[in-house]
Coordinates of C-alpha atoms in Angstrom, one line a residue:
R1 CA 113.1 44.9 6.3
D2 CA 116.1 47.1 6.8
F3 CA 115.7 47.3 10.6
N4 CA 117.2 44.1 11.9
E5 CA 118.0 45.0 15.5
R6 CA 116.5 42.8 18.3
C7 CA 113.8 44.2 20.5
A8 CA 115.0 45.4 23.9
Q9 CA 112.1 43.8 25.6
C10 CA 111.7 40.3 24.1
S11 CA 114.8 40.1 21.8
E12 CA 112.6 39.2 18.8
V13 CA 113.1 40.7 15.3
N14 CA 109.5 41.3 14.2
W15 CA 108.9 45.0 13.6
G16 CA 106.0 47.0 12.4
L17 CA 105.4 50.7 11.8
T18 CA 103.1 53.0 13.8
D19 CA 101.1 55.8 12.3
G20 CA 103.8 58.2 13.6
G21 CA 106.5 56.4 11.6
R22 CA 108.1 54.6 14.7
F23 CA 109.1 51.0 14.8
Y24 CA 107.1 48.8 17.2
C25 CA 107.6 45.1 18.1
R26 CA 104.7 42.9 16.9
S27 CA 105.5 40.4 19.6
C28 CA 105.5 42.5 22.8
H29 CA 104.2 45.8 21.4
N30 CA 107.3 47.7 22.5
V31 CA 107.7 51.1 20.7
T32 CA 111.2 52.3 20.0
E33 CA 112.5 55.7 19.3
R34 CA 113.9 54.7 15.9
T35 CA 111.8 56.1 13.0
R36 CA 111.6 55.3 9.3
E37 CA 111.9 58.4 7.2
V38 CA 110.7 58.3 3.5
V39 CA 111.5 61.1 1.1
N40 CA 108.4 62.3 -0.8
T41 CA 108.5 60.8 -4.4
E42 CA 106.3 63.6 -5.9
F43 CA 109.3 65.9 -6.2
I44 CA 111.8 63.3 -7.5
S45 CA 110.5 61.0 -10.1
N46 CA 111.3 57.3 -10.3
T47 CA 113.3 57.7 -7.0
R48 CA 112.5 56.5 -3.6
V49 CA 115.0 56.8 -0.7
Q50 CA 114.6 55.0 2.6
R51 CA 116.7 56.0 5.7
I52 CA 116.7 54.7 9.2
S53 CA 117.6 57.4 11.7
K54 CA 117.7 57.7 15.5
G55 CA 114.7 59.6 16.6
S56 CA 115.5 62.9 18.4
R57 CA 114.8 63.0 22.1
K58 CA 112.1 65.6 22.0
Q59 CA 110.5 66.5 25.2
E60 CA 106.9 65.3 25.4
K61 CA 104.0 67.6 26.3
N62 CA 104.1 66.4 29.9
D63 CA 107.8 67.3 30.0
E64 CA 109.0 64.0 31.3
G65 CA 112.6 64.6 30.4
C66 CA 115.2 62.0 29.5
E67 CA 115.7 58.5 30.8
W68 CA 118.3 58.3 33.6
Y69 CA 119.4 55.8 36.2
V70 CA 120.0 56.1 40.0
C71 CA 123.7 55.3 39.6
E72 CA 124.0 58.3 37.2
G73 CA 122.6 60.6 39.8
F74 CA 125.1 59.4 42.4
Q75 CA 127.9 59.7 39.9
L76 CA 127.0 63.3 39.3
I77 CA 127.0 63.9 43.1
L78 CA 130.4 62.2 43.5
K79 CA 131.7 64.4 40.6
K80 CA 130.5 67.6 42.4
Q81 CA 132.0 66.5 45.7
A82 CA 135.4 65.6 44.1
E83 CA 135.5 69.0 42.4
A84 CA 134.8 70.7 45.7
L85 CA 137.6 68.8 47.4
E86 CA 140.0 69.8 44.7
A87 CA 139.0 73.4 45.2
L88 CA 139.9 72.9 48.9
G89 CA 143.4 71.9 47.9
V90 CA 143.1 68.1 47.6
C91 CA 145.4 66.4 45.1
S92 CA 144.1 66.5 41.6
Q93 CA 144.6 62.7 41.3
M94 CA 141.7 62.1 43.6
K95 CA 138.9 62.6 41.1
D96 CA 140.4 61.4 37.8
E97 CA 142.4 58.4 39.1
I98 CA 141.5 57.3 42.6
L99 CA 137.8 58.1 43.0
C100 CA 137.1 57.2 39.4
N101 CA 138.6 53.8 39.8
F102 CA 136.8 53.1 43.1
W103 CA 133.4 54.1 41.6
R104 CA 134.0 52.1 38.4
H105 CA 135.0 49.1 40.5
Y106 CA 131.9 49.5 42.6
L107 CA 129.6 49.6 39.6
Q108 CA 131.1 46.4 38.3
K109 CA 131.0 44.6 41.6
S110 CA 127.4 45.6 42.2
K111 CA 126.6 44.6 38.6
Q112 CA 125.2 48.0 37.7
A113 CA 127.7 48.5 34.9
Y114 CA 130.8 47.1 33.2
C115 CA 129.4 43.6 33.4
N116 CA 128.2 41.0 30.9
R117 CA 124.6 41.3 29.8
P118 CA 122.7 38.5 31.5
A119 CA 120.9 36.3 28.9
G120 CA 117.2 36.8 28.3
E121 CA 116.9 40.1 30.3
T122 CA 116.6 43.7 29.3
V123 CA 119.7 45.8 29.4
K124 CA 119.9 49.4 28.4
A125 CA 123.2 50.6 27.0
L126 CA 124.4 54.0 28.2
S127 CA 127.0 55.8 26.2
V128 CA 130.1 57.0 28.0
C129 CA 131.6 60.3 27.0
D130 CA 135.3 61.0 27.0
S131 CA 136.6 62.9 30.0
S132 CA 137.6 65.8 27.9
T133 CA 134.0 66.7 26.9
D134 CA 131.5 68.7 28.8
V135 CA 128.6 67.3 30.7
D136 CA 126.1 69.0 28.4
S137 CA 128.0 68.6 25.2
D138 CA 125.5 66.2 23.7
P139 CA 122.4 68.1 22.8
E140 CA 120.3 64.9 22.6
R141 CA 121.5 63.3 25.8
P142 CA 123.6 64.9 28.5
S143 CA 126.8 63.0 29.3
L144 CA 125.9 61.9 32.8
L145 CA 128.7 59.5 33.0
H146 CA 131.3 62.2 32.4
L147 CA 133.3 61.2 35.5
L148 CA 134.5 58.0 34.1
S149 CA 137.1 58.0 31.4
V150 CA 136.7 54.7 29.5
S151 CA 138.6 53.8 26.3
E152 CA 136.7 52.4 23.3
S153 CA 138.3 49.0 24.0
E154 CA 136.5 48.8 27.3
G155 CA 133.1 49.1 25.6
D156 CA 130.0 50.9 26.5
L157 CA 128.6 51.1 30.0
Q158 CA 125.9 48.5 30.5
T159 CA 123.3 48.8 33.2
D160 CA 122.3 45.8 35.2
C161 CA 119.1 44.1 34.0
S162 CA 117.8 43.8 37.6
F163 CA 117.2 47.5 37.6
A164 CA 116.2 48.1 34.0
S165 CA 113.9 45.2 33.2
S166 CA 110.2 45.7 33.7
T167 CA 107.0 44.4 32.1
T168 CA 105.7 47.8 31.4
K169 CA 107.0 50.5 29.2
I170 CA 109.9 52.6 30.7
S171 CA 108.1 55.8 30.0
E172 CA 105.1 54.6 32.0
S173 CA 107.2 53.4 35.0
T174 CA 109.1 56.7 35.2
S175 CA 106.1 58.9 35.1
V176 CA 104.1 56.9 37.7
C177 CA 106.8 55.7 40.2
S178 CA 109.8 57.9 39.9
G179 CA 111.7 60.2 37.6
S180 CA 114.5 57.7 37.1
V181 CA 114.2 54.5 35.2
D182 CA 115.1 52.2 38.2
G183 CA 114.0 54.4 41.1
S184 CA 111.1 52.2 42.1
L185 CA 113.0 49.0 41.9
Y186 CA 116.1 50.5 43.6
L187 CA 114.3 50.8 46.9
L188 CA 112.1 47.7 46.6
K189 CA 114.8 45.2 45.6
N190 CA 117.0 43.6 48.3
Q191 CA 120.4 45.1 47.6
K192 CA 122.2 44.1 50.8
E193 CA 124.6 41.8 49.1
K194 CA 125.4 44.6 46.6
L195 CA 125.9 47.3 49.2
R196 CA 123.2 49.7 47.8
M197 CA 124.4 53.2 47.3
T198 CA 123.1 56.0 49.6
M199 CA 123.9 59.6 50.2
P200 CA 126.2 59.1 53.2
M201 CA 128.1 56.5 51.1
T202 CA 129.1 59.3 48.7
L203 CA 131.1 60.7 51.6
S204 CA 132.4 57.3 52.4
F205 CA 133.8 57.1 48.8
C206 CA 135.4 60.5 49.2
Y207 CA 137.0 59.7 52.6
M208 CA 138.3 56.4 51.2
A209 CA 139.9 58.3 48.4
L210 CA 141.4 60.8 50.8
L211 CA 142.7 58.0 53.0
W212 CA 144.3 56.3 50.0
L213 CA 146.1 59.5 49.1
R214 CA 147.0 60.2 52.7
E215 CA 145.6 63.7 52.4
P216 CA 145.8 66.0 55.4
M217 CA 142.0 65.9 56.0
T218 CA 140.4 63.7 58.7
L219 CA 136.9 62.4 58.5
S220 CA 135.7 65.0 61.1
D221 CA 137.1 67.7 58.8
L222 CA 135.3 66.3 55.8
L223 CA 132.0 66.1 57.6
R224 CA 132.5 69.7 59.0
F225 CA 133.1 71.0 55.5
V226 CA 129.9 69.3 54.4
V227 CA 127.9 71.0 57.2
E228 CA 129.5 74.4 56.4
G229 CA 128.4 74.0 52.8
H230 CA 131.9 73.8 51.2
I231 CA 131.2 70.2 49.9
P232 CA 127.9 69.5 48.2
Y233 CA 125.6 67.2 50.1
L234 CA 122.4 68.9 51.2
N235 CA 120.0 69.3 48.2
V236 CA 122.8 68.5 45.8
F237 CA 120.3 67.1 43.3
Q238 CA 119.6 70.7 42.4
H239 CA 122.7 70.6 40.2
F240 CA 121.3 67.8 38.1
P241 CA 120.7 68.6 34.4
E242 CA 117.3 70.0 33.7
K243 CA 116.4 66.8 31.7
M244 CA 116.9 64.6 34.8
K245 CA 113.5 64.9 36.4
L246 CA 113.4 64.1 40.1
C247 CA 110.2 63.0 41.6
G248 CA 108.4 60.1 43.4
L249 CA 110.7 57.6 45.0
D250 CA 113.8 59.4 43.8
L251 CA 113.3 61.9 46.6
K252 CA 113.7 59.1 49.2
I253 CA 117.1 58.3 47.6
F254 CA 118.6 61.7 47.0
C255 CA 116.9 63.9 49.6
V256 CA 118.5 64.1 53.1
E257 CA 117.0 65.6 56.2
S258 CA 119.9 65.1 58.6
W259 CA 123.6 65.7 58.6
P260 CA 125.9 62.6 58.0
A261 CA 126.9 60.8 61.2
Y262 CA 130.6 60.1 61.8
E263 CA 130.1 56.4 62.7
E264 CA 127.8 55.7 59.7
V265 CA 130.2 57.2 57.1
Y266 CA 133.2 55.5 58.7
N267 CA 131.6 52.1 58.9
K268 CA 130.3 52.3 55.3
M269 CA 133.8 53.2 54.2
L270 CA 135.1 50.0 55.8
E271 CA 132.3 48.0 54.2
L272 CA 133.1 49.5 50.8
A273 CA 136.8 48.8 51.1
A274 CA 136.1 45.2 51.9
F275 CA 133.4 44.9 49.2
L276 CA 135.7 46.2 46.5
D277 CA 138.5 43.8 47.7
L278 CA 140.9 46.7 47.9
P279 CA 144.6 45.9 48.8
R280 CA 146.4 47.2 51.8
F281 CA 146.2 51.0 51.8
P282 CA 149.4 53.1 51.6
D283 CA 151.4 53.1 54.9
I284 CA 150.7 55.7 57.5
T285 CA 154.3 56.7 58.6
D286 CA 155.4 59.1 61.2
S287 CA 155.9 61.8 58.5
C288 CA 152.2 61.5 57.5
F289 CA 149.7 64.0 58.7
L290 CA 147.4 61.2 59.9
H291 CA 150.0 59.9 62.4
P292 CA 149.0 60.5 66.0
D293 CA 152.1 62.7 66.7
M294 CA 151.1 65.1 63.9
L295 CA 147.4 65.2 64.8
C296 CA 148.2 65.7 68.5
M297 CA 150.2 68.8 67.6
K298 CA 147.2 70.1 65.6
Y299 CA 144.6 69.5 68.3
L300 CA 146.9 70.8 71.1
M301 CA 147.2 74.1 69.2
E302 CA 143.4 74.2 68.6
A303 CA 142.6 73.4 72.2
N304 CA 145.0 76.2 73.3
L305 CA 147.2 73.9 75.4
P306 CA 150.9 74.3 76.1
D307 CA 153.3 73.2 73.4
E308 CA 155.3 71.1 76.0
L309 CA 152.4 68.6 76.2
H310 CA 153.4 67.4 72.8
N311 CA 156.5 65.6 74.3
W312 CA 154.1 63.8 76.6
T313 CA 151.7 62.8 73.8
C314 CA 154.7 61.4 71.8
R315 CA 155.7 59.3 74.9
V316 CA 152.3 57.9 75.3
V317 CA 152.1 57.0 71.5
K318 CA 155.4 55.3 71.7
K319 CA 154.6 53.5 75.0
T320 CA 151.3 52.1 73.7
C321 CA 152.7 51.3 70.2
I322 CA 149.8 53.1 68.5
G323 CA 152.2 54.9 66.2
E324 CA 153.3 51.7 64.5
V325 CA 152.8 51.5 60.7
D326 CA 151.0 48.2 60.9
F327 CA 148.6 49.5 63.5
L328 CA 147.7 52.7 61.6
T329 CA 147.5 51.3 58.1
L330 CA 144.1 50.1 56.9
V331 CA 143.9 46.6 55.6
P332 CA 140.4 46.0 54.1
G333 CA 138.6 42.9 55.2
N334 CA 141.1 42.1 58.1
K335 CA 138.6 41.6 60.9
P336 CA 141.0 40.8 63.8
T337 CA 142.7 44.2 63.6
R338 CA 140.9 47.2 65.1
K339 CA 140.2 49.9 62.6
V340 CA 141.7 53.3 63.5
K341 CA 139.9 56.6 63.7
Y342 CA 142.8 58.9 63.4
D343 CA 141.3 62.1 64.7
V344 CA 139.6 60.3 67.7
L345 CA 142.8 58.5 68.5
A346 CA 144.8 61.7 68.6
V347 CA 142.4 63.6 71.0
A348 CA 142.1 60.5 73.2
V349 CA 145.9 60.5 73.6
I350 CA 145.7 64.2 74.7
V351 CA 143.0 63.3 77.2
V352 CA 145.2 60.5 78.7
V353 CA 148.1 62.9 79.0
L354 CA 146.0 65.5 80.8
K355 CA 144.8 62.8 83.2
L356 CA 148.4 61.8 83.8
L357 CA 149.5 65.3 84.6
F358 CA 146.4 66.9 86.2
L359 CA 144.4 63.8 87.3
L360 CA 141.2 65.6 86.4
D361 CA 139.3 64.6 89.5
D362 CA 137.8 68.0 90.3
H363 CA 140.3 68.6 93.0
Y364 CA 144.0 68.0 92.1
E365 CA 144.0 70.2 89.0
W366 CA 142.6 73.2 91.0
L367 CA 145.4 72.7 93.6
L368 CA 148.0 72.8 90.9
S369 CA 146.4 75.8 89.3
D370 CA 146.5 77.7 92.6
F371 CA 150.2 76.8 93.0
A372 CA 151.0 78.0 89.5
E373 CA 149.1 81.2 90.1
E374 CA 151.2 82.0 93.1
R375 CA 154.4 81.2 91.2
N376 CA 153.4 83.5 88.4
K377 CA 152.8 86.4 90.8
N378 CA 156.3 86.0 92.3
N379 CA 158.2 84.9 89.2
K380 CA 158.6 87.7 86.7
E381 CA 161.4 86.0 84.7
G382 CA 160.9 83.4 82.0
G383 CA 157.6 82.1 80.7
P384 CA 154.5 81.9 82.8
Y385 CA 153.4 78.6 84.4
F386 CA 150.3 77.0 83.0
E387 CA 147.2 77.7 85.1
F388 CA 144.5 75.1 84.5
K389 CA 141.8 77.4 86.1
K390 CA 142.6 80.3 83.8
W391 CA 142.7 78.1 80.8
Y392 CA 139.4 76.6 81.7
K393 CA 137.7 80.0 81.9
V394 CA 139.1 81.1 78.6
I395 CA 138.2 77.9 76.8
K396 CA 134.7 77.7 78.3
C397 CA 133.9 81.2 77.2
S398 CA 135.0 80.6 73.6
L399 CA 133.4 77.1 73.6
D400 CA 130.0 78.4 74.7
V401 CA 130.0 81.1 72.1
E402 CA 131.0 78.8 69.3
Q403 CA 128.5 76.1 70.4
K404 CA 125.7 78.7 70.5
K405 CA 126.6 79.8 66.9
L406 CA 126.5 76.2 65.8
D407 CA 123.1 75.5 67.4
E408 CA 121.7 78.6 65.7
E409 CA 123.0 77.6 62.3
R410 CA 121.5 74.2 62.7
A411 CA 118.2 75.7 63.7
K412 CA 118.2 78.0 60.7
C413 CA 119.1 75.2 58.3
L414 CA 116.5 74.9 55.5
W415 CA 116.3 71.2 54.6
R416 CA 114.0 71.9 51.7
C417 CA 115.6 73.0 48.5
E418 CA 114.8 76.2 46.7
K419 CA 114.0 74.2 43.6
P420 CA 110.4 72.9 44.0
L421 CA 110.0 69.1 43.9
F422 CA 106.9 67.1 43.2
Y423 CA 106.0 63.5 43.8
S424 CA 103.8 63.2 40.7
A425 CA 103.0 65.1 37.6
K426 CA 99.5 65.7 38.8
K427 CA 100.7 67.6 41.9
K428 CA 103.2 69.7 40.0
S429 CA 101.0 72.8 39.6
K430 CA 100.0 72.7 43.3
V431 CA 103.6 72.5 44.5
L432 CA 104.7 75.3 42.3
K433 CA 101.9 77.5 43.4
R434 CA 102.5 76.7 47.1
R435 CA 106.2 77.4 46.7
Q436 CA 105.6 80.7 45.1
M437 CA 103.2 81.6 48.0
V438 CA 105.8 80.7 50.6
V439 CA 108.5 82.8 48.9
N440 CA 106.2 85.8 48.7
L441 CA 105.3 85.5 52.4
Q442 CA 109.0 85.2 53.4
N443 CA 109.8 88.4 51.4
Q444 CA 107.0 90.3 53.0
F445 CA 107.8 89.3 56.5
G446 CA 111.5 90.0 55.8
K447 CA 110.7 93.5 54.8
L448 CA 108.5 94.1 57.9
S449 CA 110.9 92.7 60.4
G450 CA 113.9 94.4 58.7
S451 CA 115.8 91.1 58.7
V452 CA 119.4 91.2 57.4
R453 CA 120.5 88.9 54.7
P454 CA 122.5 86.0 56.0
A455 CA 126.3 86.5 55.8
E456 CA 128.4 84.6 53.3
K457 CA 129.8 81.4 54.6
P458 CA 133.3 81.7 56.0
N459 CA 136.4 80.5 54.2
P460 CA 137.2 76.8 55.0
S461 CA 139.8 76.3 57.6
S462 CA 141.4 73.3 59.4
F463 CA 141.1 75.2 62.7
Q464 CA 137.8 76.1 64.3
L465 CA 139.4 77.9 67.3
S466 CA 142.4 80.0 66.7
W467 CA 144.8 81.5 69.3
S468 CA 147.6 84.0 68.7
E469 CA 150.5 84.5 71.1
E470 CA 150.5 88.2 70.0
N471 CA 147.3 88.8 72.1
T472 CA 148.0 91.0 75.1
D473 CA 145.1 89.7 77.1
G474 CA 146.9 86.5 78.0
S475 CA 144.4 84.2 76.3
C476 CA 147.0 82.2 74.5
F477 CA 148.6 79.4 76.5
H478 CA 150.8 77.8 73.8
G479 CA 154.1 79.1 75.3
H480 CA 153.2 78.4 79.0
S481 CA 155.5 76.2 81.0
L482 CA 154.6 72.9 82.8
K483 CA 157.4 73.3 85.4
G484 CA 154.9 73.8 88.1
I485 CA 153.5 70.2 87.7
L486 CA 156.8 68.4 86.8
Q487 CA 159.7 67.3 88.8
E488 CA 163.1 66.0 87.5
K489 CA 164.0 62.5 88.6
C490 CA 167.0 60.4 87.3
G491 CA 167.4 62.9 84.5
L492 CA 163.8 62.7 83.3
L493 CA 160.9 65.0 83.9
R494 CA 158.1 63.2 85.7
A495 CA 154.7 64.3 86.8
M496 CA 154.2 65.3 90.4
N497 CA 150.9 63.5 90.4
P498 CA 151.4 59.9 91.5
D499 CA 147.9 58.7 90.9
Y500 CA 145.7 57.8 88.0
W501 CA 142.1 56.7 87.7
L502 CA 140.7 54.4 85.0
G503 CA 137.6 55.1 83.0
T504 CA 136.7 51.4 83.2
V505 CA 138.4 48.4 84.8
K506 CA 137.3 46.0 82.1
L507 CA 136.5 46.8 78.5
C508 CA 133.1 45.7 77.1
N509 CA 132.4 43.7 74.0
E510 CA 131.8 46.3 71.3
K511 CA 129.6 44.0 69.2
V512 CA 127.3 43.2 72.2
C513 CA 127.2 46.6 74.0
G514 CA 127.9 48.9 71.1
H515 CA 130.6 50.6 73.1
L516 CA 133.8 49.5 74.7
A517 CA 133.0 51.5 77.8
H518 CA 129.8 53.0 79.2
Y519 CA 129.8 56.8 79.6
R520 CA 127.4 58.9 81.7
E521 CA 128.3 62.5 82.7
V522 CA 127.1 62.0 86.3
D523 CA 129.6 59.2 86.8
F524 CA 132.7 61.1 86.0
P525 CA 134.4 64.4 87.2
Q526 CA 133.2 67.6 85.6
S527 CA 136.8 68.5 84.6
Y528 CA 137.0 65.2 82.6
H529 CA 133.6 65.8 81.0
F530 CA 134.6 69.4 80.0
I531 CA 137.7 68.1 78.2
L532 CA 135.6 65.5 76.4
R533 CA 133.0 68.2 75.5
L534 CA 135.8 70.4 74.1
F535 CA 137.1 67.7 71.8
S536 CA 133.7 66.4 70.9
F537 CA 132.9 69.9 69.7
L538 CA 136.0 70.0 67.6
L539 CA 135.3 66.6 66.0
R540 CA 131.5 67.0 66.0
I541 CA 131.0 63.6 67.6
Q542 CA 129.5 62.3 70.8
P543 CA 131.8 62.4 73.9
S544 CA 131.2 58.7 74.5
Y545 CA 133.2 57.8 71.3
I546 CA 136.2 59.7 72.7
H547 CA 135.7 58.1 76.1
D548 CA 135.9 54.6 74.4
E549 CA 139.2 55.4 72.8
V550 CA 140.6 56.9 76.1
C551 CA 139.8 53.6 77.9
V552 CA 141.5 51.5 75.1
I553 CA 144.7 53.6 75.4
E554 CA 144.6 53.4 79.2
H555 CA 144.4 49.6 79.1
K556 CA 147.3 49.5 76.7
L557 CA 149.3 51.9 78.9
F558 CA 148.7 50.1 82.1
N559 CA 148.4 46.6 80.6
K560 CA 151.1 45.0 82.9
K561 CA 149.4 46.4 86.1
L562 CA 145.9 45.4 84.9
C563 CA 147.1 41.8 84.2
K564 CA 148.2 41.3 87.8
K565 CA 146.1 39.3 90.2
P566 CA 145.3 42.0 92.8
K567 CA 142.1 43.9 91.9
Y568 CA 142.5 47.5 91.1
N569 CA 139.8 50.0 92.0
I570 CA 138.9 53.1 90.1
G571 CA 142.1 54.7 91.5
L572 CA 145.2 53.1 90.0
R573 CA 148.7 54.1 91.0
K574 CA 151.2 54.6 88.2

């Protein structure tokens, strides 16, 4: 009589008691965790006390753990990634203010939380802990939603009924299909209109927050830190609380067997920004790190190119108007404007400048290099002239070494986590036994082969290749002069090279072809391909993406000549 709460399954108030003292619904036979405790009347005469208490979440014999939702798992991952970014020096506002609000808005827009309970369907209420408490502060239920700081006026977090409702008992569905409550329905249900959460999308959330704060970290830097292990991504579910059992279809959601792709993370970020109806992002001005002038300086230093090239990159940025605030600032949902990839744009500007000065046709750059070499032999005063041939040899040697290291690290990468996972409770014993056998064999073979333990991961750095002018071997080209390839005319320094060749005469439709310009290595000079290969290694992307951006900048730079009626071949005069 004293228990008047409605049933979570059928919303009826018609309770009975099981032999174990738990309440069950006589209409749908749903068993709750609430119990009826009665004090023994043999010790206290003429007294009977009834008390309704919340049953403790004791682990069952099969060790099923507690109930949890997929969105809680992703929230824990986002929390770990945000903490890792803060450890790398990102502004502390990112996690508590920016990323928190983005995630909360996403849960509401996708109707997974912070929404009205749909009538007639099951909704499970999840308590939200205050941001000042620990994740494991509640002994009965870990505060999985610790990332969000919600006041009492905002109410409890409510999970969408489309995930939670089921005709069978929750305990049965979790033990058979997945460890989470909604794992099976999460993959089966069509969630396209809701932009279903995935592992790469966690990085899209992080990059969107970084871009909002205009942090000095590009998307290529973010993905590189992920690969190097500075930001949790691979097997990050190992950090889940012990009570959050992961099995079955949960593994398809949280397990990854490939590194995140640049294009996928970037495109998902654009979809997220439009899905959340975000306003115009903060302006990218010339004092911002993401401005092409700033990024060009960074990549010129990393590519070991002369400092004087920065003046030329600034001229190209100004000439093509790609340094304007309206061009660089992201406006979500604005389809006519082309979205900017700041790091790719900067390296593409450098490639265009190198083509302007050295042509990169496998002939002219070597002639200029021979001329600079002769001048350096005879000229003992002032700074040395830049020799393209010498630079090529130094960079190629370093690039080959670093590429080999990267390939070896990728080959040694263990996609399976150290923590054994099982798809069902029946296979748990077999998986644990097999895992122990593998570990024993690895230890035995390691002792026989005398293998050395892997070295600790290096400290994170914005530069993958570093060059110092203090080196006596002449491997640093930052202070080298471009006088050998420039001539003064009308008070301005101009390139001695009068020609230029275009990557493509006409840009393709990106929606139809997938690229703005087609790129095959055999169709272009080897010098040009080497430059693309260098920057594709620094950004960890395909050379074709840089080639696309180069072609776009070329068409902006030579727009007036391209619009004329006479046809221009691959060789175009400036």
